[in-house]
Every structure is written in structure tokens, then in C-alpha cells.
Amino acid sequence: GPTDEVGCFDLSDGGIEGLADPSSLFLTARDKPVAGTCVTVTLEGRRPLVTEVQALVAPSAGGSPRRTTSGVDSSRTEMILAVLERRAGAPVSRADCYVSTVGGARLTEPAADLAVALSLLSSAQEKPLPGGLIAVGEVGLSGDIRAVSGVARRLAEAARIGFDKAIIPAGSLGTEKPPAGMRVAECADLGSAMRAVGTASSASHPSADADAAPSPG
């Protein structure tokens, strides 16, 4: 097949079998949303994969807060924590923070930044994000949400398996329409993304004031 395609396989007692629809491997089945979880869609080659990010923010028992990651880049997570503290007013600098993916997935592209940020905020506030939500976007040091490639493909994959809400960078769709039945909020910065999912607080930094721009859907 194409060299930029990614294959997923299951090793069982009967041997190795190819998985035509691997997205469900990286999600947790639950009856209701749980604080500290957010779903994103990554592009591995040409294949979009829906992946869940889990975060836990807990009071630190010692003088040096712990930072533990699995499946996400540790240095990028540290950067996101600094942005949340400075730009979103989230009290995470003195808390132990743990971030992990489900199913052993490894997120390497910056498009997963927003999901990591929202999962950390959700855990810090002990407030679940809305059900059926995905978040895609790169988070900058100023708190802005930067555009990523293949947004339409990501949304189509999420809609295919039942997600009906999405947070994406402003201007990502252009003249394209979101998948039928999916509500999309195009957000320019963390402040507008936080308001779109209901995690904004009065402590948010003044630079995070742009409103989310819902797309028709």
C-alpha cells in the first residue's frame, strides 16, 4: 500500500489480523462523561484515528509537583501547563499532573494540544466536558489555537463513529460545511474554547476574550 498509510493489527491466538476500523481501540466505553477526559482526532499518514486523552490534576503532597505522561510528549505537556496557568488562570503549577492516552496510542502531532489542555482543565475543575465532543488544534504560547491540516477529514471520522460536537481552530473549515448533525465551534484562543465547553472561570487571563464562532451544522 501507500508508504504514508498506517496499518493497525491485532495479535491474538489465531495470529495477526488487520483491523479495518481501529478508532474504537483508543476510546473508553462509558455511560456518562467523566472529568479529565477529552477526545481528539489525529492523522497517522492519511488515516484519521479517534483517540481519548485522560488527565488527572491532584493536590501535590510534596514541594515539587509531579508531571507524568504516557502516550503524549512530556515537554509539550509542560508547555501546555504553563500556558494554562498564565493565559487561562488555571491553578496547575503547584498540582501533580498526569496525562495519558487510552489503548497505548502515542500522540505526536500538535493537533492534540487542545484535547490535552481541555482534559487538564476539566480535571482541575472536576467538571466533565460535554458528551460527544472532540477537540483539535495546536496551542500556542500566547494561548491562541493554531490551524492544523486535514480538519475536514478529522471531523468526518469523528461524525462517523457518533461524535456530534467539535472545537476546532478558527477559520479551519473555510467554505466547507461540517458533517451533518455535528455542531462545530471555531475558536481563536483558549478563552473561547473554554467558554464553548463550559470550563471558563472568572480567573481567565484577559488575553483570552475572543468568542467562539459556531459553524452551521
C-alpha positions as YAML, in Angstrom:
chain: A
units: angstrom
residues:
- id: 1
  name: GLY
  ca: [0.00, 0.00, 0.00]
- id: 2
  name: PRO
  ca: [0.97, 3.68, 0.10]
- id: 3
  name: THR
  ca: [4.05, 4.48, 2.19]
- id: 4
  name: ASP
  ca: [2.18, 7.17, 4.15]
- id: 5
  name: GLU
  ca: [-0.58, 4.79, 5.24]
- id: 6
  name: VAL
  ca: [-0.70, 3.31, 8.75]
- id: 7
  name: GLY
  ca: [-1.86, -0.22, 9.41]
- id: 8
  name: CYS
  ca: [-3.32, -1.47, 12.71]
- id: 9
  name: PHE
  ca: [-3.19, -5.14, 13.64]
- id: 10
  name: ASP
  ca: [-4.48, -7.35, 16.44]
- id: 11
  name: LEU
  ca: [-2.29, -10.17, 17.72]
- id: 12
  name: SER
  ca: [-4.49, -12.99, 19.02]
- id: 13
  name: ASP
  ca: [-4.35, -16.76, 19.49]
- id: 14
  name: GLY
  ca: [-5.27, -17.15, 15.83]
- id: 15
  name: GLY
  ca: [-2.40, -14.97, 14.59]
- id: 16
  name: ILE
  ca: [-2.15, -11.38, 13.36]
- id: 17
  name: GLU
  ca: [-5.30, -9.85, 11.92]
- id: 18
  name: GLY
  ca: [-5.65, -6.46, 10.25]
- id: 19
  name: LEU
  ca: [-8.12, -4.00, 11.77]
- id: 20
  name: ALA
  ca: [-10.19, -2.14, 9.21]
- id: 21
  name: ASP
  ca: [-11.67, 0.23, 11.84]
- id: 22
  name: PRO
  ca: [-9.14, 0.79, 14.65]
- id: 23
  name: SER
  ca: [-10.57, 4.03, 16.13]
- id: 24
  name: SER
  ca: [-12.55, 2.19, 18.81]
- id: 25
  name: LEU
  ca: [-9.30, 0.77, 20.22]
- id: 26
  name: PHE
  ca: [-8.32, 4.17, 21.60]
- id: 27
  name: LEU
  ca: [-11.62, 5.10, 23.28]
- id: 28
  name: THR
  ca: [-13.14, 4.16, 26.62]
- id: 29
  name: ALA
  ca: [-16.74, 2.95, 26.67]
- id: 30
  name: ARG
  ca: [-18.69, 4.73, 29.44]
- id: 31
  name: ASP
  ca: [-22.30, 5.67, 30.17]
- id: 32
  name: LYS
  ca: [-21.64, 9.32, 31.00]
- id: 33
  name: PRO
  ca: [-18.80, 11.86, 30.63]
- id: 34
  name: VAL
  ca: [-16.02, 11.81, 33.24]
- id: 35
  name: ALA
  ca: [-13.98, 14.82, 34.36]
- id: 36
  name: GLY
  ca: [-10.46, 14.87, 32.94]
- id: 37
  name: THR
  ca: [-11.17, 13.21, 29.60]
- id: 38
  name: CYS
  ca: [-11.23, 14.69, 26.10]
- id: 39
  name: VAL
  ca: [-11.22, 13.08, 22.66]
- id: 40
  name: THR
  ca: [-9.15, 14.22, 19.69]
- id: 41
  name: VAL
  ca: [-8.59, 13.01, 16.13]
- id: 42
  name: THR
  ca: [-5.03, 12.55, 14.89]
- id: 43
  name: LEU
  ca: [-3.82, 11.93, 11.36]
- id: 44
  name: GLU
  ca: [-1.44, 8.98, 11.10]
- id: 45
  name: GLY
  ca: [-0.38, 9.10, 7.48]
- id: 46
  name: ARG
  ca: [-3.70, 9.51, 5.68]
- id: 47
  name: ARG
  ca: [-5.73, 7.69, 8.33]
- id: 48
  name: PRO
  ca: [-7.65, 9.68, 10.97]
- id: 49
  name: LEU
  ca: [-7.67, 7.99, 14.38]
- id: 50
  name: VAL
  ca: [-10.03, 9.00, 17.17]
- id: 51
  name: THR
  ca: [-8.12, 8.92, 20.46]
- id: 52
  name: GLU
  ca: [-9.05, 9.69, 24.06]
- id: 53
  name: VAL
  ca: [-6.80, 11.76, 26.30]
- id: 54
  name: GLN
  ca: [-7.12, 11.36, 30.07]
- id: 55
  name: ALA
  ca: [-5.76, 13.79, 32.66]
- id: 56
  name: LEU
  ca: [-5.65, 13.90, 36.44]
- id: 57
  name: VAL
  ca: [-4.82, 17.06, 38.38]
- id: 58
  name: ALA
  ca: [-4.39, 16.41, 42.10]
- id: 59
  name: PRO
  ca: [-3.02, 18.35, 45.09]
- id: 60
  name: SER
  ca: [0.72, 17.87, 45.43]
- id: 61
  name: ALA
  ca: [1.90, 16.13, 48.58]
- id: 62
  name: GLY
  ca: [5.45, 17.47, 48.32]
- id: 63
  name: GLY
  ca: [7.30, 20.62, 47.41]
- id: 64
  name: SER
  ca: [7.92, 19.61, 43.80]
- id: 65
  name: PRO
  ca: [4.77, 18.78, 41.80]
- id: 66
  name: ARG
  ca: [4.91, 15.62, 39.69]
- id: 67
  name: ARG
  ca: [4.49, 15.63, 35.92]
- id: 68
  name: THR
  ca: [3.85, 12.17, 34.47]
- id: 69
  name: THR
  ca: [2.83, 11.42, 30.87]
- id: 70
  name: SER
  ca: [2.12, 8.32, 28.83]
- id: 71
  name: GLY
  ca: [1.45, 8.46, 25.11]
- id: 72
  name: VAL
  ca: [1.94, 12.23, 24.87]
- id: 73
  name: ASP
  ca: [5.10, 14.33, 24.64]
- id: 74
  name: SER
  ca: [6.22, 15.34, 28.14]
- id: 75
  name: SER
  ca: [7.87, 18.63, 27.12]
- id: 76
  name: ARG
  ca: [4.80, 19.68, 25.14]
- id: 77
  name: THR
  ca: [2.59, 18.84, 28.11]
- id: 78
  name: GLU
  ca: [4.79, 21.03, 30.33]
- id: 79
  name: MET
  ca: [4.34, 23.88, 27.84]
- id: 80
  name: ILE
  ca: [0.55, 23.44, 27.82]
- id: 81
  name: LEU
  ca: [0.50, 23.50, 31.64]
- id: 82
  name: ALA
  ca: [2.44, 26.79, 31.62]
- id: 83
  name: VAL
  ca: [0.01, 28.28, 29.08]
- id: 84
  name: LEU
  ca: [-2.98, 27.17, 31.16]
- id: 85
  name: GLU
  ca: [-1.51, 28.77, 34.28]
- id: 86
  name: ARG
  ca: [-0.59, 32.03, 32.61]
- id: 87
  name: ARG
  ca: [-3.26, 32.50, 29.92]
- id: 88
  name: ALA
  ca: [-6.27, 30.64, 31.34]
- id: 89
  name: GLY
  ca: [-5.82, 31.28, 35.05]
- id: 90
  name: ALA
  ca: [-5.81, 27.55, 35.85]
- id: 91
  name: PRO
  ca: [-4.05, 26.75, 39.18]
- id: 92
  name: VAL
  ca: [-1.95, 23.85, 37.90]
- id: 93
  name: SER
  ca: [1.63, 24.96, 38.67]
- id: 94
  name: ARG
  ca: [1.57, 23.55, 42.21]
- id: 95
  name: ALA
  ca: [-0.52, 20.44, 41.45]
- id: 96
  name: ASP
  ca: [0.51, 16.94, 40.44]
- id: 97
  name: CYS
  ca: [-0.50, 16.43, 36.80]
- id: 98
  name: TYR
  ca: [-0.83, 13.11, 34.99]
- id: 99
  name: VAL
  ca: [-1.70, 12.81, 31.29]
- id: 100
  name: SER
  ca: [-2.21, 9.59, 29.37]
- id: 101
  name: THR
  ca: [-3.82, 8.17, 26.25]
- id: 102
  name: VAL
  ca: [-6.13, 5.15, 26.02]
- id: 103
  name: GLY
  ca: [-5.08, 1.87, 24.43]
- id: 104
  name: GLY
  ca: [-1.39, 2.67, 24.17]
- id: 105
  name: ALA
  ca: [-1.85, 5.29, 21.44]
- id: 106
  name: ARG
  ca: [1.01, 7.76, 21.01]
- id: 107
  name: LEU
  ca: [0.10, 11.33, 20.07]
- id: 108
  name: THR
  ca: [2.96, 13.10, 18.33]
- id: 109
  name: GLU
  ca: [1.31, 15.88, 16.33]
- id: 110
  name: PRO
  ca: [0.50, 19.32, 17.81]
- id: 111
  name: ALA
  ca: [-3.17, 18.89, 16.79]
- id: 112
  name: ALA
  ca: [-3.67, 17.01, 20.08]
- id: 113
  name: ASP
  ca: [-2.68, 20.07, 22.17]
- id: 114
  name: LEU
  ca: [-6.23, 21.35, 22.62]
- id: 115
  name: ALA
  ca: [-7.52, 17.98, 23.83]
- id: 116
  name: VAL
  ca: [-4.67, 17.81, 26.37]
- id: 117
  name: ALA
  ca: [-5.42, 21.35, 27.56]
- id: 118
  name: LEU
  ca: [-9.17, 20.78, 27.91]
- id: 119
  name: SER
  ca: [-8.70, 17.45, 29.70]
- id: 120
  name: LEU
  ca: [-6.38, 19.15, 32.23]
- id: 121
  name: LEU
  ca: [-8.85, 22.00, 32.75]
- id: 122
  name: SER
  ca: [-11.71, 19.53, 33.14]
- id: 123
  name: SER
  ca: [-9.81, 17.58, 35.80]
- id: 124
  name: ALA
  ca: [-8.64, 20.72, 37.64]
- id: 125
  name: GLN
  ca: [-12.24, 21.94, 37.89]
- id: 126
  name: GLU
  ca: [-13.67, 18.43, 38.41]
- id: 127
  name: LYS
  ca: [-16.15, 19.24, 35.65]
- id: 128
  name: PRO
  ca: [-16.78, 16.80, 32.77]
- id: 129
  name: LEU
  ca: [-16.72, 18.11, 29.22]
- id: 130
  name: PRO
  ca: [-19.89, 17.73, 27.15]
- id: 131
  name: GLY
  ca: [-20.55, 14.23, 25.82]
- id: 132
  name: GLY
  ca: [-19.87, 13.55, 22.16]
- id: 133
  name: LEU
  ca: [-17.16, 16.24, 21.94]
- id: 134
  name: ILE
  ca: [-13.84, 16.20, 20.09]
- id: 135
  name: ALA
  ca: [-11.15, 18.89, 20.21]
- id: 136
  name: VAL
  ca: [-8.50, 19.54, 17.55]
- id: 137
  name: GLY
  ca: [-5.92, 22.31, 17.45]
- id: 138
  name: GLU
  ca: [-2.38, 23.39, 18.28]
- id: 139
  name: VAL
  ca: [-1.99, 25.60, 21.36]
- id: 140
  name: GLY
  ca: [0.46, 28.49, 21.11]
- id: 141
  name: LEU
  ca: [2.38, 30.19, 23.93]
- id: 142
  name: SER
  ca: [0.06, 33.20, 23.74]
- id: 143
  name: GLY
  ca: [-2.97, 30.99, 24.32]
- id: 144
  name: ASP
  ca: [-4.04, 31.06, 20.68]
- id: 145
  name: ILE
  ca: [-5.34, 27.96, 18.90]
- id: 146
  name: ARG
  ca: [-3.49, 27.43, 15.63]
- id: 147
  name: ALA
  ca: [-4.76, 25.77, 12.48]
- id: 148
  name: VAL
  ca: [-3.88, 22.15, 11.68]
- id: 149
  name: SER
  ca: [-4.17, 20.15, 8.48]
- id: 150
  name: GLY
  ca: [-6.95, 17.79, 7.46]
- id: 151
  name: VAL
  ca: [-9.69, 19.20, 9.71]
- id: 152
  name: ALA
  ca: [-12.50, 18.11, 7.38]
- id: 153
  name: ARG
  ca: [-11.20, 14.51, 7.37]
- id: 154
  name: ARG
  ca: [-10.90, 14.53, 11.15]
- id: 155
  name: LEU
  ca: [-14.46, 15.78, 11.59]
- id: 156
  name: ALA
  ca: [-15.82, 13.24, 9.12]
- id: 157
  name: GLU
  ca: [-14.18, 10.37, 11.03]
- id: 158
  name: ALA
  ca: [-15.49, 11.64, 14.37]
- id: 159
  name: ALA
  ca: [-19.01, 12.04, 12.99]
- id: 160
  name: ARG
  ca: [-18.86, 8.54, 11.51]
- id: 161
  name: ILE
  ca: [-18.48, 6.95, 14.92]
- id: 162
  name: GLY
  ca: [-21.06, 9.13, 16.65]
- id: 163
  name: PHE
  ca: [-19.44, 12.37, 17.87]
- id: 164
  name: ASP
  ca: [-21.70, 15.39, 17.36]
- id: 165
  name: LYS
  ca: [-19.73, 18.35, 18.76]
- id: 166
  name: ALA
  ca: [-16.27, 19.70, 17.91]
- id: 167
  name: ILE
  ca: [-13.89, 22.50, 18.88]
- id: 168
  name: ILE
  ca: [-11.50, 23.46, 16.05]
- id: 169
  name: PRO
  ca: [-9.22, 26.41, 15.23]
- id: 170
  name: ALA
  ca: [-10.92, 29.49, 13.81]
- id: 171
  name: GLY
  ca: [-11.10, 29.51, 10.01]
- id: 172
  name: SER
  ca: [-10.29, 25.82, 9.65]
- id: 173
  name: LEU
  ca: [-13.32, 24.91, 7.53]
- id: 174
  name: GLY
  ca: [-13.31, 27.92, 5.24]
- id: 175
  name: THR
  ca: [-16.24, 27.48, 2.86]
- id: 176
  name: GLU
  ca: [-16.68, 23.80, 3.74]
- id: 177
  name: LYS
  ca: [-19.61, 22.67, 5.85]
- id: 178
  name: PRO
  ca: [-19.25, 20.40, 8.90]
- id: 179
  name: PRO
  ca: [-20.68, 16.87, 8.74]
- id: 180
  name: ALA
  ca: [-24.45, 16.67, 9.00]
- id: 181
  name: GLY
  ca: [-25.65, 16.76, 12.60]
- id: 182
  name: MET
  ca: [-22.33, 17.99, 14.03]
- id: 183
  name: ARG
  ca: [-22.11, 21.32, 15.85]
- id: 184
  name: VAL
  ca: [-18.71, 22.94, 15.37]
- id: 185
  name: ALA
  ca: [-17.26, 25.88, 17.32]
- id: 186
  name: GLU
  ca: [-14.31, 27.59, 15.63]
- id: 187
  name: CYS
  ca: [-12.20, 29.11, 18.42]
- id: 188
  name: ALA
  ca: [-9.30, 31.52, 18.13]
- id: 189
  name: ASP
  ca: [-7.90, 31.02, 21.64]
- id: 190
  name: LEU
  ca: [-8.20, 29.04, 24.84]
- id: 191
  name: GLY
  ca: [-10.65, 31.52, 26.35]
- id: 192
  name: SER
  ca: [-13.21, 30.98, 23.61]
- id: 193
  name: ALA
  ca: [-12.65, 27.20, 23.68]
- id: 194
  name: MET
  ca: [-13.21, 27.19, 27.45]
- id: 195
  name: ARG
  ca: [-16.47, 29.11, 27.05]
- id: 196
  name: ALA
  ca: [-17.59, 26.78, 24.29]
- id: 197
  name: VAL
  ca: [-17.27, 23.75, 26.57]
- id: 198
  name: GLY
  ca: [-18.29, 25.47, 29.80]
- id: 199
  name: THR
  ca: [-14.96, 25.43, 31.64]
- id: 200
  name: ALA
  ca: [-14.32, 29.19, 31.68]
- id: 201
  name: SER
  ca: [-13.78, 30.88, 35.02]
- id: 202
  name: SER
  ca: [-13.59, 34.47, 36.20]
- id: 203
  name: ALA
  ca: [-9.85, 33.97, 36.69]
- id: 204
  name: SER
  ca: [-9.24, 33.58, 32.97]
- id: 205
  name: HIS
  ca: [-6.49, 35.79, 31.58]
- id: 206
  name: PRO
  ca: [-7.69, 38.99, 29.82]
- id: 207
  name: SER
  ca: [-5.98, 37.89, 26.58]
- id: 208
  name: ALA
  ca: [-8.49, 35.06, 26.22]
- id: 209
  name: ASP
  ca: [-11.51, 37.15, 25.24]
- id: 210
  name: ALA
  ca: [-12.38, 36.18, 21.66]
- id: 211
  name: ASP
  ca: [-15.73, 34.48, 21.29]
- id: 212
  name: ALA
  ca: [-16.19, 31.09, 19.69]
- id: 213
  name: ALA
  ca: [-17.71, 31.24, 16.23]
- id: 214
  name: PRO
  ca: [-20.18, 28.36, 15.78]
- id: 215
  name: SER
  ca: [-20.37, 26.93, 12.29]
- id: 216
  name: PRO
  ca: [-23.76, 25.91, 10.88]
- id: 217
  name: GLY
  ca: [-24.45, 22.26, 11.28]
...
